[in-house]
Amino acid sequence: MSNSAAPMIEMAAVSKWYSPQFQVLKDCTTSVDRGEVVVVCGPSGSGKSTLIKCVNALEPFQSGTIRVDGINLSDPGTNLPKLRARIGMVFQHFELFPHLKITENLCLAQEKVLGRSREEAMAKGRALLDRVGLSEHAEKFPGQLSGGQQQRVAIARALAMDPIAMLFDEPTSALDPEMITEVLDVMVELAREGMTMMVVTHEMGFARKVAHRVVFMDRGEIIEDRSKDEFFGSPRSDRAQLFLSKILAH
Amino acid sequence: MFQFDFDIILKTLPYLLKEGMAFTLTLTALAAFGGLVLGTLLALMRLSTLPGLALAATGYVNLMRSLPLVLVIFWFYFLVPYIGQAILRTERPVEVGAFASALITFTLFEAAYFSEIMRAGIQSVPKGQLSAGYALGLNYRQVMSYVVVPQALRNMLPVILTQTIVLFQDTSLVYVISITDFLGAASKVAQRDGRLIEMYLFAALVYFLISFLASLLVRRLQARTAIIR
């Protein structure tokens, strides 16, 4: 039921509790349009990673609805693996499979989930590896690559599935400063090509450069959800102002 | 003065190896393989979110680990024919044969130990790896078989092989159901020719050498198979 007019990702009143006393998400409502880049930011522990993991149902939530490409995640008839295969996800700690070579990392899901042949998967994988500038590392294991290189491979692995949207969960937080740029460059390029992206990050430079909208979260709530220029120009809430003053102080 | 006669070893060596050691090694290899497969399934059951499965596996593992191996060997040898009879509804107890009975016993018994090893191995794989697998669209079975279990096996390989060395020594317990394994063969020769000291010394030396060399090998393998992180 693909509906090209509807947003790619639609969240309505999403709430999640770990226990009755501990609510991590409170009535979160937002959406990501097709081709839109939304940056989610906020202090640590504000629930932004949890929120983005709800989008591909890696985290269960107790109330509210999330629709991806018109498909309701909570619908018992929804084939979650099939839906997840269409959404790329990049993790803070890369999560490449350490026992598999780079090429095998790129091919595994293409073959097992999409049913592509080895040749087809390999061609796709090599093309993407070339795109992120790592062709010469194809036969290495993830542990032989630097953090930045691993994260670029992880992006290539997600792209190999021809995703309709990409989720980034703090993709540069675990990287040494000098490696952040190489990963952000890949992400900027992707955004400029029109990929639908939801990005949890503290990289405000990235947000300024390519984001269409910024969602600011604190203590499990979406405090601000506004266009980039509005957000950086005149954040309305005290908490967002405080956050920005801290993060942009230097 | 007692005279050692080590010629007896040379003379009976073909018999000891062909009859005895062949059986010991076959049983060890098959039971280790079967035990590892079954043990991995048990580990997955124990870690499953379905309470019934987890409970059944936990009960099984605890039961097996609380019984002496000799008892289990005995028990299966005498019971399996009747279980077969009950399942197949035959008139007489099903003839299983000592080898099949021993193999089933060791597989089932070792599975309990391997399952604990594999459980630790599976839990040693970071949760993010599962998330990454699921995020790519893999289902539970695929995440387990392509992402988690291969890493668990590699992380646990030294322990698995060490357990296999223990199994290799334990197979000598099949003497209780009159199977001729390596120790049994040596024992037969010893009794027949009255060469107890020579034969048991020799048997001990062989077990020691194989086990010791195998454990050296494990250590070298450990360095080579470790996943680069």
PDB file of N, CA, C and O in Angstrom, chain B residues 50-103:
ATOM      1  N   LEU B  50      10.081 -17.949  24.712  1.00  0.00           N
ATOM      2  CA  LEU B  50       8.936 -18.813  25.002  1.00  0.00           C
ATOM      3  C   LEU B  50       9.235 -19.593  26.280  1.00  0.00           C
ATOM      4  O   LEU B  50      10.167 -20.395  26.308  1.00  0.00           O
ATOM      5  N   PRO B  51       8.477 -19.361  27.345  1.00  0.00           N
ATOM      6  CA  PRO B  51       8.821 -19.948  28.641  1.00  0.00           C
ATOM      7  C   PRO B  51       8.820 -21.480  28.615  1.00  0.00           C
ATOM      8  O   PRO B  51       9.644 -22.107  29.275  1.00  0.00           O
ATOM      9  N   GLY B  52       7.939 -22.074  27.845  1.00  0.00           N
ATOM     10  CA  GLY B  52       7.873 -23.536  27.771  1.00  0.00           C
ATOM     11  C   GLY B  52       9.171 -24.131  27.272  1.00  0.00           C
ATOM     12  O   GLY B  52       9.739 -25.046  27.882  1.00  0.00           O
ATOM     13  N   LEU B  53       9.661 -23.575  26.171  1.00  0.00           N
ATOM     14  CA  LEU B  53      10.904 -24.060  25.563  1.00  0.00           C
ATOM     15  C   LEU B  53      12.072 -23.908  26.531  1.00  0.00           C
ATOM     16  O   LEU B  53      12.859 -24.834  26.734  1.00  0.00           O
ATOM     17  N   ALA B  54      12.171 -22.725  27.122  1.00  0.00           N
ATOM     18  CA  ALA B  54      13.282 -22.445  28.023  1.00  0.00           C
ATOM     19  C   ALA B  54      13.256 -23.405  29.211  1.00  0.00           C
ATOM     20  O   ALA B  54      14.286 -23.950  29.611  1.00  0.00           O
ATOM     21  N   LEU B  55      12.069 -23.643  29.725  1.00  0.00           N
ATOM     22  CA  LEU B  55      11.921 -24.514  30.894  1.00  0.00           C
ATOM     23  C   LEU B  55      12.309 -25.954  30.564  1.00  0.00           C
ATOM     24  O   LEU B  55      13.045 -26.602  31.313  1.00  0.00           O
ATOM     25  N   ALA B  56      11.841 -26.413  29.419  1.00  0.00           N
ATOM     26  CA  ALA B  56      12.147 -27.788  29.003  1.00  0.00           C
ATOM     27  C   ALA B  56      13.655 -27.972  28.857  1.00  0.00           C
ATOM     28  O   ALA B  56      14.229 -28.947  29.358  1.00  0.00           O
ATOM     29  N   ALA B  57      14.306 -27.014  28.199  1.00  0.00           N
ATOM     30  CA  ALA B  57      15.747 -27.121  27.979  1.00  0.00           C
ATOM     31  C   ALA B  57      16.502 -27.046  29.295  1.00  0.00           C
ATOM     32  O   ALA B  57      17.445 -27.810  29.533  1.00  0.00           O
ATOM     33  N   THR B  58      16.088 -26.131  30.168  1.00  0.00           N
ATOM     34  CA  THR B  58      16.752 -25.994  31.460  1.00  0.00           C
ATOM     35  C   THR B  58      16.624 -27.280  32.265  1.00  0.00           C
ATOM     36  O   THR B  58      17.592 -27.771  32.847  1.00  0.00           O
ATOM     37  N   GLY B  59      15.425 -27.846  32.262  1.00  0.00           N
ATOM     38  CA  GLY B  59      15.201 -29.095  32.979  1.00  0.00           C
ATOM     39  C   GLY B  59      16.095 -30.199  32.462  1.00  0.00           C
ATOM     40  O   GLY B  59      16.735 -30.919  33.232  1.00  0.00           O
ATOM     41  N   TYR B  60      16.172 -30.297  31.157  1.00  0.00           N
ATOM     42  CA  TYR B  60      16.980 -31.340  30.535  1.00  0.00           C
ATOM     43  C   TYR B  60      18.450 -31.196  30.917  1.00  0.00           C
ATOM     44  O   TYR B  60      19.103 -32.156  31.332  1.00  0.00           O
ATOM     45  N   VAL B  61      18.949 -29.965  30.774  1.00  0.00           N
ATOM     46  CA  VAL B  61      20.374 -29.716  31.054  1.00  0.00           C
ATOM     47  C   VAL B  61      20.681 -30.015  32.525  1.00  0.00           C
ATOM     48  O   VAL B  61      21.671 -30.685  32.844  1.00  0.00           O
ATOM     49  N   ASN B  62      19.817 -29.542  33.408  1.00  0.00           N
ATOM     50  CA  ASN B  62      20.060 -29.776  34.829  1.00  0.00           C
ATOM     51  C   ASN B  62      20.017 -31.255  35.177  1.00  0.00           C
ATOM     52  O   ASN B  62      20.814 -31.738  35.973  1.00  0.00           O
ATOM     53  N   LEU B  63      19.083 -31.971  34.559  1.00  0.00           N
ATOM     54  CA  LEU B  63      18.976 -33.409  34.814  1.00  0.00           C
ATOM     55  C   LEU B  63      20.259 -34.124  34.384  1.00  0.00           C
ATOM     56  O   LEU B  63      20.869 -34.862  35.162  1.00  0.00           O
ATOM     57  N   MET B  64      20.686 -33.863  33.160  1.00  0.00           N
ATOM     58  CA  MET B  64      21.856 -34.551  32.630  1.00  0.00           C
ATOM     59  C   MET B  64      23.113 -34.221  33.428  1.00  0.00           C
ATOM     60  O   MET B  64      23.974 -35.069  33.633  1.00  0.00           O
ATOM     61  N   ARG B  65      23.184 -32.980  33.874  1.00  0.00           N
ATOM     62  CA  ARG B  65      24.394 -32.587  34.584  1.00  0.00           C
ATOM     63  C   ARG B  65      24.404 -33.067  36.029  1.00  0.00           C
ATOM     64  O   ARG B  65      25.417 -32.982  36.711  1.00  0.00           O
ATOM     65  N   SER B  66      23.278 -33.583  36.483  1.00  0.00           N
ATOM     66  CA  SER B  66      23.207 -34.048  37.867  1.00  0.00           C
ATOM     67  C   SER B  66      23.382 -35.553  37.974  1.00  0.00           C
ATOM     68  O   SER B  66      23.351 -36.111  39.062  1.00  0.00           O
ATOM     69  N   LEU B  67      23.513 -36.224  36.823  1.00  0.00           N
ATOM     70  CA  LEU B  67      23.632 -37.679  36.862  1.00  0.00           C
ATOM     71  C   LEU B  67      25.048 -38.097  36.479  1.00  0.00           C
ATOM     72  O   LEU B  67      25.654 -37.489  35.610  1.00  0.00           O
ATOM     73  N   PRO B  68      25.547 -39.165  37.140  1.00  0.00           N
ATOM     74  CA  PRO B  68      26.858 -39.680  36.734  1.00  0.00           C
ATOM     75  C   PRO B  68      26.763 -40.290  35.337  1.00  0.00           C
ATOM     76  O   PRO B  68      25.767 -40.939  35.012  1.00  0.00           O
ATOM     77  N   LEU B  69      27.789 -40.054  34.547  1.00  0.00           N
ATOM     78  CA  LEU B  69      27.771 -40.526  33.164  1.00  0.00           C
ATOM     79  C   LEU B  69      27.590 -42.033  33.073  1.00  0.00           C
ATOM     80  O   LEU B  69      26.832 -42.542  32.242  1.00  0.00           O
ATOM     81  N   VAL B  70      28.279 -42.776  33.960  1.00  0.00           N
ATOM     82  CA  VAL B  70      28.186 -44.238  33.915  1.00  0.00           C
ATOM     83  C   VAL B  70      26.733 -44.682  34.059  1.00  0.00           C
ATOM     84  O   VAL B  70      26.255 -45.564  33.351  1.00  0.00           O
ATOM     85  N   LEU B  71      26.054 -44.010  34.953  1.00  0.00           N
ATOM     86  CA  LEU B  71      24.659 -44.360  35.192  1.00  0.00           C
ATOM     87  C   LEU B  71      23.823 -44.125  33.939  1.00  0.00           C
ATOM     88  O   LEU B  71      22.993 -44.952  33.556  1.00  0.00           O
ATOM     89  N   VAL B  72      24.083 -42.993  33.293  1.00  0.00           N
ATOM     90  CA  VAL B  72      23.324 -42.667  32.083  1.00  0.00           C
ATOM     91  C   VAL B  72      23.616 -43.681  30.989  1.00  0.00           C
ATOM     92  O   VAL B  72      22.709 -44.119  30.265  1.00  0.00           O
ATOM     93  N   ILE B  73      24.870 -44.091  30.869  1.00  0.00           N
ATOM     94  CA  ILE B  73      25.230 -45.087  29.853  1.00  0.00           C
ATOM     95  C   ILE B  73      24.456 -46.387  30.093  1.00  0.00           C
ATOM     96  O   ILE B  73      23.828 -46.955  29.195  1.00  0.00           O
ATOM     97  N   PHE B  74      24.494 -46.833  31.318  1.00  0.00           N
ATOM     98  CA  PHE B  74      23.777 -48.039  31.718  1.00  0.00           C
ATOM     99  C   PHE B  74      22.298 -47.934  31.403  1.00  0.00           C
ATOM    100  O   PHE B  74      21.688 -48.778  30.766  1.00  0.00           O
ATOM    101  N   TRP B  75      21.779 -46.872  31.896  1.00  0.00           N
ATOM    102  CA  TRP B  75      20.365 -46.602  31.853  1.00  0.00           C
ATOM    103  C   TRP B  75      19.867 -46.623  30.415  1.00  0.00           C
ATOM    104  O   TRP B  75      18.878 -47.275  30.088  1.00  0.00           O
ATOM    105  N   PHE B  76      20.591 -45.926  29.535  1.00  0.00           N
ATOM    106  CA  PHE B  76      20.168 -45.882  28.138  1.00  0.00           C
ATOM    107  C   PHE B  76      20.285 -47.247  27.487  1.00  0.00           C
ATOM    108  O   PHE B  76      19.423 -47.663  26.737  1.00  0.00           O
ATOM    109  N   TYR B  77      21.361 -47.951  27.815  1.00  0.00           N
ATOM    110  CA  TYR B  77      21.592 -49.245  27.206  1.00  0.00           C
ATOM    111  C   TYR B  77      20.425 -50.185  27.487  1.00  0.00           C
ATOM    112  O   TYR B  77      19.950 -50.906  26.613  1.00  0.00           O
ATOM    113  N   PHE B  78      19.945 -50.127  28.715  1.00  0.00           N
ATOM    114  CA  PHE B  78      18.861 -51.032  29.065  1.00  0.00           C
ATOM    115  C   PHE B  78      17.484 -50.478  28.730  1.00  0.00           C
ATOM    116  O   PHE B  78      16.531 -51.222  28.556  1.00  0.00           O
ATOM    117  N   LEU B  79      17.395 -49.151  28.656  1.00  0.00           N
ATOM    118  CA  LEU B  79      16.084 -48.541  28.474  1.00  0.00           C
ATOM    119  C   LEU B  79      15.717 -48.267  27.019  1.00  0.00           C
ATOM    120  O   LEU B  79      14.555 -48.407  26.646  1.00  0.00           O
ATOM    121  N   VAL B  80      16.733 -47.911  26.216  1.00  0.00           N
ATOM    122  CA  VAL B  80      16.441 -47.526  24.833  1.00  0.00           C
ATOM    123  C   VAL B  80      15.644 -48.606  24.084  1.00  0.00           C
ATOM    124  O   VAL B  80      14.692 -48.282  23.376  1.00  0.00           O
ATOM    125  N   PRO B  81      15.984 -49.882  24.234  1.00  0.00           N
ATOM    126  CA  PRO B  81      15.173 -50.895  23.536  1.00  0.00           C
ATOM    127  C   PRO B  81      13.684 -50.817  23.903  1.00  0.00           C
ATOM    128  O   PRO B  81      12.831 -50.979  23.038  1.00  0.00           O
ATOM    129  N   TYR B  82      13.403 -50.528  25.159  1.00  0.00           N
ATOM    130  CA  TYR B  82      12.004 -50.461  25.575  1.00  0.00           C
ATOM    131  C   TYR B  82      11.337 -49.183  25.093  1.00  0.00           C
ATOM    132  O   TYR B  82      10.158 -49.183  24.738  1.00  0.00           O
ATOM    133  N   ILE B  83      12.127 -48.086  25.093  1.00  0.00           N
ATOM    134  CA  ILE B  83      11.574 -46.834  24.559  1.00  0.00           C
ATOM    135  C   ILE B  83      11.240 -47.018  23.081  1.00  0.00           C
ATOM    136  O   ILE B  83      10.166 -46.638  22.613  1.00  0.00           O
ATOM    137  N   GLY B  84      12.176 -47.673  22.364  1.00  0.00           N
ATOM    138  CA  GLY B  84      11.944 -47.967  20.951  1.00  0.00           C
ATOM    139  C   GLY B  84      10.695 -48.809  20.767  1.00  0.00           C
ATOM    140  O   GLY B  84       9.873 -48.551  19.884  1.00  0.00           O
ATOM    141  N   GLN B  85      10.535 -49.755  21.636  1.00  0.00           N
ATOM    142  CA  GLN B  85       9.358 -50.628  21.569  1.00  0.00           C
ATOM    143  C   GLN B  85       8.079 -49.811  21.755  1.00  0.00           C
ATOM    144  O   GLN B  85       7.100 -49.985  21.022  1.00  0.00           O
ATOM    145  N   ALA B  86       8.120 -48.918  22.728  1.00  0.00           N
ATOM    146  CA  ALA B  86       6.933 -48.111  23.013  1.00  0.00           C
ATOM    147  C   ALA B  86       6.605 -47.189  21.838  1.00  0.00           C
ATOM    148  O   ALA B  86       5.443 -47.017  21.469  1.00  0.00           O
ATOM    149  N   ILE B  87       7.671 -46.614  21.252  1.00  0.00           N
ATOM    150  CA  ILE B  87       7.433 -45.665  20.153  1.00  0.00           C
ATOM    151  C   ILE B  87       6.980 -46.392  18.890  1.00  0.00           C
ATOM    152  O   ILE B  87       6.019 -45.993  18.248  1.00  0.00           O
ATOM    153  N   LEU B  88       7.699 -47.475  18.572  1.00  0.00           N
ATOM    154  CA  LEU B  88       7.404 -48.163  17.309  1.00  0.00           C
ATOM    155  C   LEU B  88       6.291 -49.198  17.462  1.00  0.00           C
ATOM    156  O   LEU B  88       5.860 -49.790  16.494  1.00  0.00           O
ATOM    157  N   ARG B  89       5.851 -49.408  18.696  1.00  0.00           N
ATOM    158  CA  ARG B  89       4.777 -50.366  18.987  1.00  0.00           C
ATOM    159  C   ARG B  89       5.097 -51.764  18.450  1.00  0.00           C
ATOM    160  O   ARG B  89       4.278 -52.415  17.819  1.00  0.00           O
ATOM    161  N   THR B  90       6.336 -52.185  18.658  1.00  0.00           N
ATOM    162  CA  THR B  90       6.711 -53.543  18.251  1.00  0.00           C
ATOM    163  C   THR B  90       6.416 -54.491  19.395  1.00  0.00           C
ATOM    164  O   THR B  90       6.178 -54.071  20.534  1.00  0.00           O
ATOM    165  N   GLU B  91       6.466 -55.781  19.080  1.00  0.00           N
ATOM    166  CA  GLU B  91       6.148 -56.764  20.118  1.00  0.00           C
ATOM    167  C   GLU B  91       7.293 -56.950  21.102  1.00  0.00           C
ATOM    168  O   GLU B  91       7.077 -57.158  22.288  1.00  0.00           O
ATOM    169  N   ARG B  92       8.505 -56.887  20.541  1.00  0.00           N
ATOM    170  CA  ARG B  92       9.668 -57.091  21.407  1.00  0.00           C
ATOM    171  C   ARG B  92      10.461 -55.795  21.547  1.00  0.00           C
ATOM    172  O   ARG B  92      10.313 -54.907  20.708  1.00  0.00           O
ATOM    173  N   PRO B  93      11.274 -55.693  22.570  1.00  0.00           N
ATOM    174  CA  PRO B  93      12.158 -54.531  22.674  1.00  0.00           C
ATOM    175  C   PRO B  93      13.015 -54.403  21.413  1.00  0.00           C
ATOM    176  O   PRO B  93      13.469 -55.415  20.873  1.00  0.00           O
ATOM    177  N   VAL B  94      13.186 -53.199  20.940  1.00  0.00           N
ATOM    178  CA  VAL B  94      13.940 -52.965  19.716  1.00  0.00           C
ATOM    179  C   VAL B  94      15.428 -53.169  19.985  1.00  0.00           C
ATOM    180  O   VAL B  94      15.964 -52.663  20.964  1.00  0.00           O
ATOM    181  N   GLU B  95      16.075 -53.925  19.095  1.00  0.00           N
ATOM    182  CA  GLU B  95      17.516 -54.100  19.260  1.00  0.00           C
ATOM    183  C   GLU B  95      18.236 -52.872  18.737  1.00  0.00           C
ATOM    184  O   GLU B  95      18.092 -52.501  17.580  1.00  0.00           O
ATOM    185  N   VAL B  96      18.981 -52.243  19.599  1.00  0.00           N
ATOM    186  CA  VAL B  96      19.648 -51.005  19.205  1.00  0.00           C
ATOM    187  C   VAL B  96      21.132 -51.265  18.947  1.00  0.00           C
ATOM    188  O   VAL B  96      21.730 -50.692  18.059  1.00  0.00           O
ATOM    189  N   GLY B  97      21.694 -52.141  19.697  1.00  0.00           N
ATOM    190  CA  GLY B  97      23.119 -52.397  19.535  1.00  0.00           C
ATOM    191  C   GLY B  97      23.916 -51.494  20.456  1.00  0.00           C
ATOM    192  O   GLY B  97      23.518 -50.363  20.716  1.00  0.00           O
ATOM    193  N   ALA B  98      25.036 -52.024  20.917  1.00  0.00           N
ATOM    194  CA  ALA B  98      25.813 -51.296  21.911  1.00  0.00           C
ATOM    195  C   ALA B  98      26.363 -49.994  21.353  1.00  0.00           C
ATOM    196  O   ALA B  98      26.352 -48.969  22.025  1.00  0.00           O
ATOM    197  N   PHE B  99      26.812 -50.008  20.078  1.00  0.00           N
ATOM    198  CA  PHE B  99      27.420 -48.799  19.535  1.00  0.00           C
ATOM    199  C   PHE B  99      26.401 -47.669  19.429  1.00  0.00           C
ATOM    200  O   PHE B  99      26.642 -46.552  19.889  1.00  0.00           O
ATOM    201  N   ALA B 100      25.242 -47.980  18.831  1.00  0.00           N
ATOM    202  CA  ALA B 100      24.205 -46.961  18.684  1.00  0.00           C
ATOM    203  C   ALA B 100      23.794 -46.444  20.049  1.00  0.00           C
ATOM    204  O   ALA B 100      23.629 -45.242  20.256  1.00  0.00           O
ATOM    205  N   SER B 101      23.647 -47.360  20.985  1.00  0.00           N
ATOM    206  CA  SER B 101      23.244 -46.964  22.331  1.00  0.00           C
ATOM    207  C   SER B 101      24.275 -46.022  22.948  1.00  0.00           C
ATOM    208  O   SER B 101      23.928 -44.981  23.515  1.00  0.00           O
ATOM    209  N   ALA B 102      25.563 -46.378  22.793  1.00  0.00           N
ATOM    210  CA  ALA B 102      26.625 -45.527  23.346  1.00  0.00           C
ATOM    211  C   ALA B 102      26.626 -44.164  22.672  1.00  0.00           C
ATOM    212  O   ALA B 102      26.757 -43.120  23.320  1.00  0.00           O
ATOM    213  N   LEU B 103      26.445 -44.181  21.350  1.00  0.00           N
ATOM    214  CA  LEU B 103      26.470 -42.910  20.602  1.00  0.00           C
ATOM    215  C   LEU B 103      25.326 -41.996  21.048  1.00  0.00           C
ATOM    216  O   LEU B 103      25.524 -40.805  21.294  1.00  0.00           O
TER     217      LEU B 103
END
